[in-house]
Amino acid sequence: MALRGVLLLLFGVLLCVNVHGFQAVPVGGNGTLQVGYYWRTCPQAERIVKEEVAKAVFSNYGLAAGLVRLHFHDCFVKGCDGSVLIDSTSNNVAEKDAPPNNPSLRGFEVIDNAKARLESLCSGVVSCADILAFAARDSVQFSGGFPYKVPAGRKDGLISHANETISLPPPTSNLSQLTQMFANKGLSQGEMITLSGAHTIGRSHCSSFSKRLYNFSSTVSQDPSLDPIYASQLKLQCPNSNISANSTVSMDPRTPILMDTSYYSGILAHRGLFTSDQTLLSNSSTAALVQQNARNWWLFQRKFVAAIIKMGQIDVLTGSQGEIRANCRRIN
């Protein structure tokens, strides 16, 4: 109850935070992103998104993690263009229905609700890609992370194909694979480790890590890098059966709804849930960054804000590129 009270207070404070200002951020293509982009054309845009996120997260705290992950999965496939929001059709399987996204992605209805309000207020002005970036920011804040300003002006993409989700890092990735996949998006190894800290909130399906518990290799059934006590706890939640594949567990059982550094402390204790989490200890330089983040909450928060803002600029469409969708689920 005490934690719920703290989050209620946080919601109230953050709904009053002024997120506007003006600062241009050069990006690829034919334009720029800008903090306060909608200040003149739809001045209530960011407040409306924040209100919808607050309603959703207060009703279901898990949606905060869902919206942050939705933004990440959008940006890592064809850039931050809202293509992850597009529904499949009879002749196309969209990103949201690819195995890395379905059934685990969530929060689509929050974006829909914000978009509906914005269309009634200022039709054809605010892009779905920007709504998603704002919603991720608000989710970080409502989970106890630092407030930050989101450069906006993204346009919505016109294409969404399931086979392009191959660029998403799977939970089985090792350090070199993670480093390369983030480098492909212009993000450093340090930024990869920082953005992995988003795993401090949210839940995962048992199927994403069950191989570490029951079928790790031909010689050992359980991943030796996994703390045995933690492994035993996970086995209780995820029995070795097809029935448990869709069961979920907290990715950070200590503080599953708080954006803190407990995730990194868990990795140091060999309690990283995914292979892609525990692999961050694979060499001395990455292990040092994990230790740094675990020990310094303020530093981690500052680094996370910088990294997610940078991620939000991956291959964006601006200017005459793309469109402003009237409905985030389909192309105009």
Short mmCIF file of C-alpha atoms in Angstrom, two decimals:
data_model
loop_
_atom_site.label_atom_id
_atom_site.label_comp_id
_atom_site.label_asym_id
_atom_site.label_seq_id
_atom_site.Cartn_x
_atom_site.Cartn_y
_atom_site.Cartn_z
CA MET A 1 0.00 0.00 0.00
CA ALA A 2 2.89 2.35 0.77
CA LEU A 3 4.30 1.88 -2.75
CA ARG A 4 0.86 2.48 -4.26
CA GLY A 5 0.61 5.72 -2.29
CA VAL A 6 4.01 6.88 -3.52
CA LEU A 7 3.04 6.18 -7.13
CA LEU A 8 -0.28 8.00 -6.70
CA LEU A 9 1.60 11.06 -5.47
CA LEU A 10 4.04 10.73 -8.36
CA PHE A 11 1.16 10.61 -10.85
CA GLY A 12 -0.30 13.81 -9.42
CA VAL A 13 3.00 15.67 -9.51
CA LEU A 14 3.94 14.55 -13.01
CA LEU A 15 0.61 15.49 -14.51
CA CYS A 16 1.54 19.06 -13.59
CA VAL A 17 5.06 18.92 -15.08
CA ASN A 18 5.59 21.29 -17.99
CA VAL A 19 7.27 19.27 -20.72
CA HIS A 20 7.45 22.04 -23.29
CA GLY A 21 10.39 24.05 -24.48
CA PHE A 22 12.00 24.62 -27.86
CA GLN A 23 15.14 22.89 -29.01
CA ALA A 24 15.85 21.54 -32.49
CA VAL A 25 17.54 18.15 -32.82
CA PRO A 26 19.05 17.42 -36.26
CA VAL A 27 18.20 13.97 -37.62
CA GLY A 28 18.65 12.11 -40.89
CA GLY A 29 16.29 12.74 -43.77
CA ASN A 30 14.92 16.15 -44.61
CA GLY A 31 14.05 17.71 -41.28
CA THR A 32 14.60 17.97 -37.55
CA LEU A 33 12.90 16.85 -34.39
CA GLN A 34 12.07 19.57 -31.89
CA VAL A 35 11.17 19.73 -28.22
CA GLY A 36 7.82 21.52 -28.01
CA TYR A 37 7.03 20.63 -31.63
CA TYR A 38 3.25 20.77 -31.09
CA TRP A 39 3.21 23.84 -28.89
CA ARG A 40 1.48 25.97 -31.54
CA THR A 41 -0.39 23.39 -33.63
CA CYS A 42 -1.76 21.20 -30.80
CA PRO A 43 -0.58 22.62 -27.45
CA GLN A 44 -2.40 19.99 -25.35
CA ALA A 45 -0.86 17.05 -27.20
CA GLU A 46 1.66 15.92 -24.60
CA ARG A 47 -0.72 16.52 -21.69
CA ILE A 48 -3.41 14.41 -23.34
CA VAL A 49 -1.00 11.55 -23.91
CA LYS A 50 0.19 11.81 -20.31
CA GLU A 51 -3.38 11.71 -19.02
CA GLU A 52 -4.14 8.56 -21.01
CA VAL A 53 -0.94 6.89 -19.82
CA ALA A 54 -1.72 7.85 -16.22
CA LYS A 55 -5.21 6.33 -16.45
CA ALA A 56 -3.84 3.12 -17.96
CA VAL A 57 -0.90 2.68 -15.62
CA PHE A 58 -2.95 3.45 -12.53
CA SER A 59 -5.35 0.71 -13.62
CA ASN A 60 -2.58 -1.72 -14.56
CA TYR A 61 1.00 -0.91 -13.56
CA GLY A 62 2.29 -3.46 -16.07
CA LEU A 63 1.30 -1.18 -18.94
CA ALA A 64 4.18 1.17 -18.13
CA ALA A 65 6.68 -1.52 -19.07
CA GLY A 66 4.51 -2.44 -22.05
CA LEU A 67 4.61 1.08 -23.48
CA VAL A 68 8.38 1.43 -23.03
CA ARG A 69 8.86 -1.91 -24.79
CA LEU A 70 6.43 -0.87 -27.53
CA HIS A 71 8.57 2.19 -28.26
CA PHE A 72 11.75 0.08 -28.32
CA HIS A 73 10.24 -2.49 -30.67
CA ASP A 74 9.01 0.29 -32.93
CA CYS A 75 12.39 2.00 -33.17
CA PHE A 76 14.40 -1.17 -33.80
CA VAL A 77 12.32 -2.13 -36.86
CA LYS A 78 12.49 0.45 -39.69
CA GLY A 79 13.03 3.26 -37.18
CA CYS A 80 10.68 5.14 -34.86
CA ASP A 81 7.80 5.46 -37.32
CA GLY A 82 4.85 3.89 -35.50
CA SER A 83 4.91 0.87 -37.81
CA VAL A 84 4.59 -1.49 -34.84
CA LEU A 85 1.07 -0.13 -34.30
CA ILE A 86 -0.27 -1.14 -37.74
CA ASP A 87 -2.68 -4.08 -37.85
CA SER A 88 -2.20 -7.06 -40.15
CA THR A 89 -4.44 -7.39 -43.19
CA SER A 90 -5.61 -10.30 -45.31
CA ASN A 91 -2.52 -9.96 -47.51
CA ASN A 92 0.11 -8.78 -45.03
CA VAL A 93 1.33 -9.95 -41.63
CA ALA A 94 2.40 -6.81 -39.75
CA GLU A 95 5.18 -6.36 -37.20
CA LYS A 96 2.83 -6.63 -34.22
CA ASP A 97 1.93 -10.22 -35.18
CA ALA A 98 5.51 -11.46 -35.58
CA PRO A 99 6.76 -13.95 -32.93
CA PRO A 100 8.93 -11.38 -31.08
CA ASN A 101 5.84 -9.19 -30.60
CA ASN A 102 2.82 -11.47 -30.37
CA PRO A 103 1.45 -12.09 -27.78
CA SER A 104 3.87 -10.18 -25.57
CA LEU A 105 3.49 -6.58 -26.80
CA ARG A 106 0.87 -4.55 -25.00
CA GLY A 107 -0.36 -0.99 -24.62
CA PHE A 108 -1.88 -0.55 -28.08
CA GLU A 109 -5.20 0.57 -26.63
CA VAL A 110 -3.47 3.37 -24.69
CA ILE A 111 -2.09 4.76 -27.94
CA ASP A 112 -5.51 4.36 -29.57
CA ASN A 113 -7.22 6.30 -26.79
CA ALA A 114 -4.71 9.14 -26.92
CA LYS A 115 -4.94 9.29 -30.72
CA ALA A 116 -8.75 9.44 -30.64
CA ARG A 117 -8.69 12.39 -28.26
CA LEU A 118 -6.05 14.18 -30.30
CA GLU A 119 -7.89 13.66 -33.58
CA SER A 120 -11.03 15.19 -32.07
CA LEU A 121 -9.04 18.19 -30.86
CA CYS A 122 -6.52 18.77 -33.67
CA SER A 123 -7.15 16.40 -36.55
CA GLY A 124 -4.24 15.30 -38.71
CA VAL A 125 -1.56 16.98 -36.60
CA VAL A 126 -0.01 14.58 -34.07
CA SER A 127 1.70 11.46 -35.41
CA CYS A 128 1.30 8.01 -33.90
CA ALA A 129 5.09 7.71 -33.73
CA ASP A 130 5.27 10.81 -31.54
CA ILE A 131 2.39 9.62 -29.34
CA LEU A 132 4.33 6.41 -28.74
CA ALA A 133 7.52 8.31 -27.84
CA PHE A 134 5.57 10.54 -25.43
CA ALA A 135 3.84 7.53 -23.88
CA ALA A 136 7.16 5.77 -23.28
CA ARG A 137 8.53 8.90 -21.60
CA ASP A 138 5.46 9.17 -19.37
CA SER A 139 5.70 5.48 -18.48
CA VAL A 140 9.31 5.90 -17.38
CA GLN A 141 8.30 8.87 -15.20
CA PHE A 142 5.28 7.12 -13.69
CA SER A 143 7.58 4.22 -12.78
CA GLY A 144 9.90 6.50 -10.81
CA GLY A 145 12.37 7.45 -13.55
CA PHE A 146 13.63 10.91 -14.42
CA PRO A 147 11.34 13.31 -16.33
CA TYR A 148 12.70 14.28 -19.74
CA LYS A 149 11.69 16.24 -22.82
CA VAL A 150 10.94 14.37 -26.03
CA PRO A 151 11.99 15.88 -29.36
CA ALA A 152 9.03 15.42 -31.71
CA GLY A 153 8.09 15.85 -35.35
CA ARG A 154 8.20 12.21 -36.45
CA LYS A 155 5.97 11.12 -39.31
CA ASP A 156 4.24 7.75 -39.46
CA GLY A 157 5.56 4.98 -41.68
CA LEU A 158 3.65 3.39 -44.54
CA ILE A 159 5.00 -0.16 -44.23
CA SER A 160 4.84 -2.87 -41.56
CA HIS A 161 6.12 -6.38 -42.29
CA ALA A 162 6.53 -9.19 -39.76
CA ASN A 163 9.71 -10.52 -41.39
CA GLU A 164 11.55 -7.28 -40.60
CA THR A 165 11.38 -7.92 -36.85
CA ILE A 166 14.55 -9.96 -37.28
CA SER A 167 16.38 -6.81 -36.17
CA LEU A 168 14.95 -7.16 -32.64
CA PRO A 169 17.44 -8.63 -30.14
CA PRO A 170 16.06 -11.93 -28.79
CA PRO A 171 16.35 -12.80 -25.06
CA THR A 172 18.80 -15.57 -25.99
CA SER A 173 21.37 -13.10 -27.38
CA ASN A 174 24.96 -13.18 -26.19
CA LEU A 175 27.07 -10.08 -25.61
CA SER A 176 28.59 -9.89 -29.07
CA GLN A 177 25.18 -10.31 -30.73
CA LEU A 178 23.63 -7.62 -28.55
CA THR A 179 26.51 -5.24 -29.16
CA GLN A 180 26.26 -5.68 -32.93
CA MET A 181 22.46 -5.35 -33.08
CA PHE A 182 22.58 -2.09 -31.11
CA ALA A 183 25.53 -0.85 -33.16
CA ASN A 184 23.45 -1.45 -36.28
CA LYS A 185 21.07 1.18 -34.87
CA GLY A 186 23.81 3.64 -33.97
CA LEU A 187 23.86 2.78 -30.27
CA SER A 188 27.01 1.99 -28.31
CA GLN A 189 27.65 -0.99 -26.07
CA GLY A 190 27.30 1.27 -23.05
CA GLU A 191 23.95 2.54 -24.30
CA MET A 192 22.85 -1.05 -24.86
CA ILE A 193 23.65 -1.87 -21.24
CA THR A 194 21.81 1.24 -20.06
CA LEU A 195 18.70 0.56 -22.17
CA SER A 196 18.68 -3.02 -20.91
CA GLY A 197 17.87 -1.44 -17.55
CA ALA A 198 14.28 -1.10 -18.79
CA HIS A 199 14.00 -4.77 -17.77
CA THR A 200 13.71 -3.51 -14.21
CA ILE A 201 9.97 -3.12 -14.87
CA GLY A 202 7.51 -5.53 -16.43
CA ARG A 203 6.98 -9.25 -16.85
CA SER A 204 8.10 -11.99 -19.22
CA HIS A 205 6.53 -15.16 -20.54
CA CYS A 206 8.16 -18.32 -19.21
CA SER A 207 8.86 -19.43 -22.78
CA SER A 208 11.43 -16.61 -23.15
CA PHE A 209 13.81 -18.16 -20.63
CA SER A 210 12.63 -21.71 -19.85
CA LYS A 211 15.53 -23.25 -21.77
CA ARG A 212 17.84 -21.89 -19.06
CA LEU A 213 15.90 -23.91 -16.50
CA TYR A 214 15.32 -27.24 -18.22
CA ASN A 215 17.21 -27.68 -21.46
CA PHE A 216 20.28 -25.47 -21.41
CA SER A 217 22.72 -27.72 -23.27
CA SER A 218 23.52 -31.34 -24.09
CA THR A 219 25.58 -31.64 -20.92
CA VAL A 220 23.65 -29.62 -18.33
CA SER A 221 19.93 -29.03 -18.00
CA GLN A 222 20.18 -25.78 -16.03
CA ASP A 223 22.22 -22.72 -16.97
CA PRO A 224 25.21 -22.73 -14.58
CA SER A 225 25.34 -18.91 -14.65
CA LEU A 226 21.90 -18.78 -13.00
CA ASP A 227 21.73 -18.57 -9.21
CA PRO A 228 20.40 -21.99 -8.06
CA ILE A 229 17.98 -20.53 -5.52
CA TYR A 230 16.56 -18.13 -8.10
CA ALA A 231 16.33 -20.98 -10.59
CA SER A 232 14.31 -23.01 -8.09
CA GLN A 233 11.93 -20.10 -7.59
CA LEU A 234 11.49 -19.71 -11.33
CA LYS A 235 10.76 -23.43 -11.73
CA LEU A 236 7.89 -23.10 -9.26
CA GLN A 237 6.40 -20.32 -11.38
CA CYS A 238 7.27 -21.95 -14.70
CA PRO A 239 6.87 -25.76 -14.51
CA ASN A 240 8.40 -27.77 -17.34
CA SER A 241 5.24 -28.10 -19.41
CA ASN A 242 3.58 -26.51 -22.41
CA ILE A 243 0.87 -25.21 -20.10
CA SER A 244 3.30 -22.84 -18.36
CA ALA A 245 4.72 -21.37 -21.59
CA ASN A 246 2.28 -18.46 -21.47
CA SER A 247 2.63 -17.90 -17.73
CA THR A 248 4.52 -14.75 -16.75
CA VAL A 249 7.00 -13.72 -14.08
CA SER A 250 8.42 -10.37 -13.02
CA MET A 251 11.68 -9.56 -14.77
CA ASP A 252 12.91 -7.86 -11.60
CA PRO A 253 11.13 -9.59 -8.69
CA ARG A 254 12.48 -7.17 -6.06
CA THR A 255 10.88 -3.98 -7.46
CA PRO A 256 8.86 -4.99 -10.54
CA ILE A 257 7.08 -1.66 -11.04
CA LEU A 258 9.88 0.76 -10.15
CA MET A 259 12.42 2.20 -12.60
CA ASP A 260 15.44 1.65 -10.36
CA THR A 261 18.81 -0.15 -10.39
CA SER A 262 17.61 -3.41 -8.86
CA TYR A 263 17.89 -5.03 -12.29
CA TYR A 264 21.66 -4.54 -12.26
CA SER A 265 21.98 -5.77 -8.69
CA GLY A 266 20.15 -8.89 -9.79
CA ILE A 267 22.60 -9.48 -12.62
CA LEU A 268 25.53 -9.16 -10.19
CA ALA A 269 23.82 -11.80 -8.03
CA HIS A 270 23.43 -14.06 -11.11
CA ARG A 271 19.70 -13.44 -11.14
CA GLY A 272 19.36 -11.97 -14.61
CA LEU A 273 16.22 -13.52 -16.08
CA PHE A 274 17.30 -13.74 -19.72
CA THR A 275 20.53 -14.92 -21.28
CA SER A 276 20.70 -11.41 -22.74
CA ASP A 277 20.66 -10.01 -19.19
CA GLN A 278 23.26 -12.27 -17.59
CA THR A 279 25.57 -11.98 -20.59
CA LEU A 280 26.27 -8.37 -19.59
CA LEU A 281 28.84 -9.79 -17.15
CA SER A 282 30.71 -11.54 -19.97
CA ASN A 283 33.77 -9.31 -19.88
CA SER A 284 35.37 -6.90 -17.43
CA SER A 285 34.37 -3.70 -19.24
CA THR A 286 30.66 -4.54 -19.47
CA ALA A 287 30.66 -5.96 -15.94
CA ALA A 288 32.12 -2.65 -14.72
CA LEU A 289 29.21 -0.77 -16.32
CA VAL A 290 26.70 -3.11 -14.67
CA GLN A 291 28.38 -2.47 -11.31
CA GLN A 292 28.38 1.28 -11.93
CA ASN A 293 24.67 1.32 -12.71
CA ALA A 294 23.85 -0.90 -9.74
CA ARG A 295 25.66 1.43 -7.33
CA ASN A 296 24.66 4.84 -8.68
CA TRP A 297 20.93 5.43 -9.14
CA TRP A 298 21.32 9.05 -10.23
CA LEU A 299 23.93 8.21 -12.85
CA PHE A 300 21.82 5.38 -14.26
CA GLN A 301 18.76 7.63 -14.53
CA ARG A 302 20.73 10.32 -16.39
CA LYS A 303 22.25 7.76 -18.74
CA PHE A 304 18.90 6.10 -19.38
CA VAL A 305 17.26 9.39 -20.33
CA ALA A 306 20.08 10.21 -22.76
CA ALA A 307 19.97 6.72 -24.29
CA ILE A 308 16.20 6.54 -24.79
CA ILE A 309 16.11 10.02 -26.33
CA LYS A 310 18.84 8.93 -28.75
CA MET A 311 16.99 5.67 -29.48
CA GLY A 312 13.87 7.69 -30.25
CA GLN A 313 15.69 9.34 -33.17
CA ILE A 314 16.58 6.12 -35.02
CA ASP A 315 15.73 6.41 -38.73
CA VAL A 316 12.81 8.78 -38.14
CA LEU A 317 10.68 10.11 -40.96
CA THR A 318 10.33 13.90 -41.06
CA GLY A 319 9.16 16.67 -43.35
CA SER A 320 7.46 15.29 -46.46
CA GLN A 321 8.30 11.69 -45.58
CA GLY A 322 5.58 9.38 -44.28
CA GLU A 323 2.20 10.65 -43.13
CA ILE A 324 0.09 11.53 -40.09
CA ARG A 325 -2.20 8.52 -39.65
CA ALA A 326 -5.79 9.23 -38.70
CA ASN A 327 -5.92 5.81 -37.06
CA CYS A 328 -2.70 4.38 -35.68
CA ARG A 329 -3.73 0.86 -36.67
CA ARG A 330 -3.90 1.48 -40.39
CA ILE A 331 -2.34 3.50 -43.15
CA ASN A 332 -4.48 6.40 -44.48
#
